[in-house]
Amino acid sequence: MLKVKNLSKKYEKVLAVNKASFEVNAGEIGVLLGPNGAGKSTTIKSIAGLLRFEGKIEIAGKENKSIEAKKAFGYIPETPALYESLTVWEHLEFVARAYGLKDWEDQANALLTRFDMDDKKKKVGKELSKGMQQKVSICCGLITDPKMIMFDEPMIGLDPKAIKELKEIFVELKNRGCAVLISTHIIDSIDEVWDKVLIMNKGEIVYNRTRDEMTASGESLEKIFFSVTEPEKEEESA
Amino acid sequence: MSSVFYLLRKSLKNLIKGAAKKPLVLIGYIFILVFIVFIIVASFMPSGMVRNGNPQLFKSIMILVFTVLYYTSLKLGIDKGSTFFRMSDVNLLFTAPIKPNHVLLYGFIKQIGGTFFMMFLAMCQIPNLRNNFKMEAHGVGVILLAVVAYTLAYPLLGMVIYSWSSKEKSRKKLLKRIFDIGAVVVALLFLLSVVQTRDFVSAMDRVFNHPVARYFPVIGWTGSIGAAAVGPLTTEFYVGAIGMLLLILGSAITLYRANLDFYEDVLEGVEFVEAAYKAKREGRNMTFNLKVKENVKQGLKGEGARAIFSKNLLELRKTSLFLFLDRMSLITIIASLVFRFVMPDEIGEMGLFVVLCFSVYLLMLFQIQGRLVNEMEKPYIFLIPASPFQKLFYVTLSEHLKNLADGCVLFISAGILFKGDVATVLACIFSYTSFGAVFVYNDVLNRRLFGWVHSKNMLVFIKIIASLLLLVPGIVAGVFVYAMTELQLLLILTMGGWSFILALTFFMFSAGILNNLESAG
Ligand SMILES: Nc1ncnc2c1ncn2[C@@H]1O[C@H](COP(=O)(O)OP(=O)(O)OP(=O)(O)O)[C@@H](O)[C@H]1O
Ligand SMILES: [Mg+2]
């Protein structure tokens, strides 16, 4: 569903992503792990078509900046970007119209209820707390019913109830055949749900395994994380 | 104490180092510096133009400007407490074992650095003033002195006012009421004078150049310092200068001596300032902190890219005062009309052209920080599945409509006030809207060409220079046509026509590159 080949992105002099290649298949949940500044957000923004990049990115078999690809994916940014003067409901309506969705109202209501936002429909963007903004941002990404969806640090600022709902949503998306890519550095938060793990460090994908492959190696995710992101320290302690 | 100075020293050093590392930014700063020097030199050069602006009018304008500045900044101070601290100061310095009054001193020194920017803004207006008013040799100096006095005085006063008013709700209410009543009284006095004298200039003189106004504490003092630019250094100037000096020293010492617990007072202000800085950094300060109207009964319409247009209209409806008119339109309209009023009468029938030039100048400054910038910082415009061509068209359509509406209000009133003919008014509206379109698409193009310039301030500067350069051929052609025909209408139409063609060409180019832009969101 999502194919990334030799993705590189340079900001001025910083090589933020260096020849990253990976795939996330339909019905699979991929997690993108890595320390701060590893290049996770840059990778996701490149896939979402927000940045210029080198390499090849295909979504549902189409080049990522094409209209067909844009219809197929959803993106929840690292920091929610809402319109200050639009209400929660107007945000959802705007996205629904822009994507040409039909009969989206019931689903919108259901999503808002799940995130305890049904009484906030008439609040405008600038009156929302940070967590509420994140919830609206998530709802906007989900309402289009995408075939592939990317979450950049989705748990940040959410309350425990919303985190629980979100995890359930990940599984529902997967069962529906959606390809899910989640960036995070809180390993515990997604430990139960992932199918494929990608670890980035200094712009490179340094580890790329499915859950079965990792289980076969018999090591914990946390251990692997530190050994691939801080190899020097590992040697020192050894 | 030494830690505070360490911080100041390091900040300054990093600023210089940072500039030196990026040659382009350095060139930019040098360019700005040259620009400033040029303006200073230009303001000392004798200019051949008639400068018969009434010096009394100049004095009233000075006092009016400072009345508005103090009113807005101090009124905000009642609620938020004006401040010169930043969030990093709050988090690091306020919690550190440093005496509060040393922290205050640090904030104060930083603020003095901040006045440079205000001075720059003030300096941009000097050639303009010099073309209209006969200035003394000390003119530039005293205007800058007035600006410095203002920038130092308002945060201090704001803090004094806040620390007094924040103790009780009733005090806040009382202060706000005093401010509002004061504003209403001044407005009424002015209206009354306009009715009595039937003359804008004499009315200004009667209200703002009244001895009470000139000696009015703080406002009158600051105004009188600046007013001395067009005359000898009178008693008013010395009273104002000494008054402001004592006021600044006095409030600083009071705050410094007092057993200060001002951190809490500052906190709320800092949060506000921080949000404002963020808006400025992202180049959208013109849309920052707008009031949102509730109960706007306007739904969204259309599908695909068209939804962007109807969303923009909805946003406009919610944040504007009336239909398309918002804060920016009002400032543009009022300032342009006032500008025509203060121009010498010799320009006579060229009045509408003068209004057009000034309003376009303001439009350029505003649009660079306007709604489109805001949209580009969000991911939606990039994510929506529609062709870049359609997206760019619809996202900018509301901007053109707004300019058209503003242009209509502005030039129809100007036409009535200055007795213009219908054809010229229509030509002005057309030109105004076309100029607006050039600025809009120039913005998009510049993003592509100079997207790698990471300083937003630098980018704004590039955009201004690019816009000005782009308009040059139209102006040259217009002047040429005018020299041949002596018709104001043709001059305006030529300039407008050039902008229209330019905007159309730019639109074609810009649509193609929307796919190649980068979003900060
Ligand atoms: N707009 C930008 N301009 C210049 N450099 C940038 C920009 N955005 C990111 N970088 C740099 O690119 C690298 C990767 O950043 P990125 O935001 O992708 O990291 P991340 O893995 O998402 O980190 P985090 O966990 O902190 O979110 C970092 O070195 C960062 O400094
Ligand atoms: Mg990130």
PDB file of N, CA, C and O in Angstrom, chain A residues 85-121:
ATOM      1  N   SER A  85     -10.747  30.337  13.546  1.00  0.00           N
ATOM      2  CA  SER A  85     -12.121  30.833  13.611  1.00  0.00           C
ATOM      3  C   SER A  85     -13.158  29.806  13.166  1.00  0.00           C
ATOM      4  O   SER A  85     -14.338  30.119  13.107  1.00  0.00           O
ATOM      5  N   LEU A  86     -12.738  28.592  12.829  1.00  0.00           N
ATOM      6  CA  LEU A  86     -13.724  27.575  12.461  1.00  0.00           C
ATOM      7  C   LEU A  86     -14.046  26.695  13.658  1.00  0.00           C
ATOM      8  O   LEU A  86     -13.177  26.402  14.476  1.00  0.00           O
ATOM      9  N   THR A  87     -15.307  26.244  13.736  1.00  0.00           N
ATOM     10  CA  THR A  87     -15.681  25.355  14.828  1.00  0.00           C
ATOM     11  C   THR A  87     -15.198  23.940  14.522  1.00  0.00           C
ATOM     12  O   THR A  87     -14.787  23.639  13.400  1.00  0.00           O
ATOM     13  N   VAL A  88     -15.293  23.091  15.551  1.00  0.00           N
ATOM     14  CA  VAL A  88     -14.900  21.699  15.395  1.00  0.00           C
ATOM     15  C   VAL A  88     -15.685  21.061  14.246  1.00  0.00           C
ATOM     16  O   VAL A  88     -15.112  20.419  13.355  1.00  0.00           O
ATOM     17  N   TRP A  89     -16.990  21.283  14.251  1.00  0.00           N
ATOM     18  CA  TRP A  89     -17.833  20.684  13.221  1.00  0.00           C
ATOM     19  C   TRP A  89     -17.489  21.221  11.834  1.00  0.00           C
ATOM     20  O   TRP A  89     -17.445  20.470  10.855  1.00  0.00           O
ATOM     21  N   GLU A  90     -17.210  22.518  11.762  1.00  0.00           N
ATOM     22  CA  GLU A  90     -16.872  23.099  10.460  1.00  0.00           C
ATOM     23  C   GLU A  90     -15.552  22.545   9.911  1.00  0.00           C
ATOM     24  O   GLU A  90     -15.385  22.410   8.693  1.00  0.00           O
ATOM     25  N   HIS A  91     -14.632  22.214  10.810  1.00  0.00           N
ATOM     26  CA  HIS A  91     -13.403  21.575  10.351  1.00  0.00           C
ATOM     27  C   HIS A  91     -13.715  20.262   9.647  1.00  0.00           C
ATOM     28  O   HIS A  91     -13.210  19.979   8.568  1.00  0.00           O
ATOM     29  N   LEU A  92     -14.575  19.465  10.305  1.00  0.00           N
ATOM     30  CA  LEU A  92     -14.905  18.162   9.727  1.00  0.00           C
ATOM     31  C   LEU A  92     -15.661  18.338   8.414  1.00  0.00           C
ATOM     32  O   LEU A  92     -15.396  17.649   7.430  1.00  0.00           O
ATOM     33  N   GLU A  93     -16.588  19.300   8.388  1.00  0.00           N
ATOM     34  CA  GLU A  93     -17.354  19.522   7.165  1.00  0.00           C
ATOM     35  C   GLU A  93     -16.436  19.980   6.038  1.00  0.00           C
ATOM     36  O   GLU A  93     -16.573  19.543   4.890  1.00  0.00           O
ATOM     37  N   PHE A  94     -15.494  20.851   6.395  1.00  0.00           N
ATOM     38  CA  PHE A  94     -14.553  21.341   5.383  1.00  0.00           C
ATOM     39  C   PHE A  94     -13.780  20.188   4.760  1.00  0.00           C
ATOM     40  O   PHE A  94     -13.701  20.057   3.529  1.00  0.00           O
ATOM     41  N   VAL A  95     -13.237  19.318   5.607  1.00  0.00           N
ATOM     42  CA  VAL A  95     -12.464  18.187   5.086  1.00  0.00           C
ATOM     43  C   VAL A  95     -13.369  17.280   4.247  1.00  0.00           C
ATOM     44  O   VAL A  95     -13.006  16.864   3.137  1.00  0.00           O
ATOM     45  N   ALA A  96     -14.578  17.014   4.745  1.00  0.00           N
ATOM     46  CA  ALA A  96     -15.500  16.136   4.028  1.00  0.00           C
ATOM     47  C   ALA A  96     -15.796  16.695   2.640  1.00  0.00           C
ATOM     48  O   ALA A  96     -15.795  15.970   1.647  1.00  0.00           O
ATOM     49  N   ARG A  97     -16.026  17.999   2.572  1.00  0.00           N
ATOM     50  CA  ARG A  97     -16.333  18.607   1.279  1.00  0.00           C
ATOM     51  C   ARG A  97     -15.117  18.608   0.361  1.00  0.00           C
ATOM     52  O   ARG A  97     -15.219  18.315  -0.827  1.00  0.00           O
ATOM     53  N   ALA A  98     -13.985  18.945   0.940  1.00  0.00           N
ATOM     54  CA  ALA A  98     -12.778  19.019   0.121  1.00  0.00           C
ATOM     55  C   ALA A  98     -12.445  17.652  -0.476  1.00  0.00           C
ATOM     56  O   ALA A  98     -11.893  17.568  -1.565  1.00  0.00           O
ATOM     57  N   TYR A  99     -12.788  16.579   0.224  1.00  0.00           N
ATOM     58  CA  TYR A  99     -12.514  15.236  -0.278  1.00  0.00           C
ATOM     59  C   TYR A  99     -13.723  14.668  -1.021  1.00  0.00           C
ATOM     60  O   TYR A  99     -13.709  13.520  -1.442  1.00  0.00           O
ATOM     61  N   GLY A 100     -14.792  15.481  -1.117  1.00  0.00           N
ATOM     62  CA  GLY A 100     -15.991  15.029  -1.825  1.00  0.00           C
ATOM     63  C   GLY A 100     -16.664  13.823  -1.190  1.00  0.00           C
ATOM     64  O   GLY A 100     -17.123  12.926  -1.883  1.00  0.00           O
ATOM     65  N   LEU A 101     -16.728  13.786   0.142  1.00  0.00           N
ATOM     66  CA  LEU A 101     -17.330  12.640   0.824  1.00  0.00           C
ATOM     67  C   LEU A 101     -18.847  12.757   0.834  1.00  0.00           C
ATOM     68  O   LEU A 101     -19.402  13.852   0.865  1.00  0.00           O
ATOM     69  N   LYS A 102     -19.518  11.608   0.833  1.00  0.00           N
ATOM     70  CA  LYS A 102     -20.974  11.584   0.955  1.00  0.00           C
ATOM     71  C   LYS A 102     -21.351  10.950   2.298  1.00  0.00           C
ATOM     72  O   LYS A 102     -20.656  10.059   2.770  1.00  0.00           O
ATOM     73  N   ASP A 103     -22.421  11.407   2.868  1.00  0.00           N
ATOM     74  CA  ASP A 103     -22.949  10.818   4.110  1.00  0.00           C
ATOM     75  C   ASP A 103     -21.872  10.604   5.154  1.00  0.00           C
ATOM     76  O   ASP A 103     -21.668   9.506   5.657  1.00  0.00           O
ATOM     77  N   TRP A 104     -21.208  11.661   5.475  1.00  0.00           N
ATOM     78  CA  TRP A 104     -20.108  11.546   6.441  1.00  0.00           C
ATOM     79  C   TRP A 104     -20.560  11.931   7.844  1.00  0.00           C
ATOM     80  O   TRP A 104     -19.857  11.716   8.818  1.00  0.00           O
ATOM     81  N   GLU A 105     -21.776  12.527   7.949  1.00  0.00           N
ATOM     82  CA  GLU A 105     -22.192  13.119   9.235  1.00  0.00           C
ATOM     83  C   GLU A 105     -22.251  12.100  10.376  1.00  0.00           C
ATOM     84  O   GLU A 105     -21.777  12.378  11.478  1.00  0.00           O
ATOM     85  N   ASP A 106     -22.819  10.908  10.073  1.00  0.00           N
ATOM     86  CA  ASP A 106     -22.940   9.909  11.151  1.00  0.00           C
ATOM     87  C   ASP A 106     -21.565   9.503  11.666  1.00  0.00           C
ATOM     88  O   ASP A 106     -21.336   9.408  12.865  1.00  0.00           O
ATOM     89  N   GLN A 107     -20.672   9.308  10.712  1.00  0.00           N
ATOM     90  CA  GLN A 107     -19.333   8.889  11.122  1.00  0.00           C
ATOM     91  C   GLN A 107     -18.639  10.001  11.923  1.00  0.00           C
ATOM     92  O   GLN A 107     -17.945   9.730  12.906  1.00  0.00           O
ATOM     93  N   ALA A 108     -18.868  11.233  11.489  1.00  0.00           N
ATOM     94  CA  ALA A 108     -18.272  12.359  12.213  1.00  0.00           C
ATOM     95  C   ALA A 108     -18.789  12.392  13.650  1.00  0.00           C
ATOM     96  O   ALA A 108     -18.014  12.536  14.603  1.00  0.00           O
ATOM     97  N   ASN A 109     -20.084  12.222  13.788  1.00  0.00           N
ATOM     98  CA  ASN A 109     -20.666  12.214  15.131  1.00  0.00           C
ATOM     99  C   ASN A 109     -20.096  11.079  15.970  1.00  0.00           C
ATOM    100  O   ASN A 109     -19.770  11.264  17.142  1.00  0.00           O
ATOM    101  N   ALA A 110     -19.974   9.915  15.342  1.00  0.00           N
ATOM    102  CA  ALA A 110     -19.460   8.763  16.076  1.00  0.00           C
ATOM    103  C   ALA A 110     -18.028   9.020  16.548  1.00  0.00           C
ATOM    104  O   ALA A 110     -17.675   8.732  17.691  1.00  0.00           O
ATOM    105  N   LEU A 111     -17.223   9.596  15.662  1.00  0.00           N
ATOM    106  CA  LEU A 111     -15.831   9.884  16.025  1.00  0.00           C
ATOM    107  C   LEU A 111     -15.759  10.877  17.181  1.00  0.00           C
ATOM    108  O   LEU A 111     -15.017  10.679  18.147  1.00  0.00           O
ATOM    109  N   LEU A 112     -16.551  11.950  17.068  1.00  0.00           N
ATOM    110  CA  LEU A 112     -16.520  12.968  18.122  1.00  0.00           C
ATOM    111  C   LEU A 112     -16.964  12.368  19.455  1.00  0.00           C
ATOM    112  O   LEU A 112     -16.397  12.673  20.502  1.00  0.00           O
ATOM    113  N   THR A 113     -17.963  11.513  19.409  1.00  0.00           N
ATOM    114  CA  THR A 113     -18.429  10.885  20.650  1.00  0.00           C
ATOM    115  C   THR A 113     -17.331  10.023  21.248  1.00  0.00           C
ATOM    116  O   THR A 113     -17.087  10.051  22.457  1.00  0.00           O
ATOM    117  N   ARG A 114     -16.666   9.263  20.411  1.00  0.00           N
ATOM    118  CA  ARG A 114     -15.589   8.401  20.914  1.00  0.00           C
ATOM    119  C   ARG A 114     -14.531   9.196  21.655  1.00  0.00           C
ATOM    120  O   ARG A 114     -13.951   8.728  22.622  1.00  0.00           O
ATOM    121  N   PHE A 115     -14.247  10.397  21.166  1.00  0.00           N
ATOM    122  CA  PHE A 115     -13.206  11.207  21.804  1.00  0.00           C
ATOM    123  C   PHE A 115     -13.788  12.236  22.780  1.00  0.00           C
ATOM    124  O   PHE A 115     -13.125  13.223  23.106  1.00  0.00           O
ATOM    125  N   ASP A 116     -15.019  12.016  23.210  1.00  0.00           N
ATOM    126  CA  ASP A 116     -15.662  12.930  24.173  1.00  0.00           C
ATOM    127  C   ASP A 116     -15.672  14.369  23.692  1.00  0.00           C
ATOM    128  O   ASP A 116     -15.444  15.303  24.458  1.00  0.00           O
ATOM    129  N   MET A 117     -15.889  14.543  22.420  1.00  0.00           N
ATOM    130  CA  MET A 117     -15.885  15.901  21.882  1.00  0.00           C
ATOM    131  C   MET A 117     -17.270  16.310  21.389  1.00  0.00           C
ATOM    132  O   MET A 117     -17.409  17.385  20.802  1.00  0.00           O
ATOM    133  N   ASP A 118     -18.282  15.453  21.622  1.00  0.00           N
ATOM    134  CA  ASP A 118     -19.588  15.763  21.020  1.00  0.00           C
ATOM    135  C   ASP A 118     -20.215  17.028  21.595  1.00  0.00           C
ATOM    136  O   ASP A 118     -21.035  17.654  20.947  1.00  0.00           O
ATOM    137  N   ASP A 119     -19.797  17.427  22.804  1.00  0.00           N
ATOM    138  CA  ASP A 119     -20.333  18.688  23.335  1.00  0.00           C
ATOM    139  C   ASP A 119     -19.449  19.890  22.960  1.00  0.00           C
ATOM    140  O   ASP A 119     -19.698  21.006  23.382  1.00  0.00           O
ATOM    141  N   LYS A 120     -18.412  19.661  22.151  1.00  0.00           N
ATOM    142  CA  LYS A 120     -17.508  20.752  21.792  1.00  0.00           C
ATOM    143  C   LYS A 120     -17.654  21.152  20.316  1.00  0.00           C
ATOM    144  O   LYS A 120     -16.862  21.929  19.808  1.00  0.00           O
ATOM    145  N   LYS A 121     -18.669  20.589  19.660  1.00  0.00           N
ATOM    146  CA  LYS A 121     -18.832  20.812  18.217  1.00  0.00           C
ATOM    147  C   LYS A 121     -18.813  22.272  17.816  1.00  0.00           C
ATOM    148  O   LYS A 121     -18.347  22.630  16.752  1.00  0.00           O
TER     149      LYS A 121
END
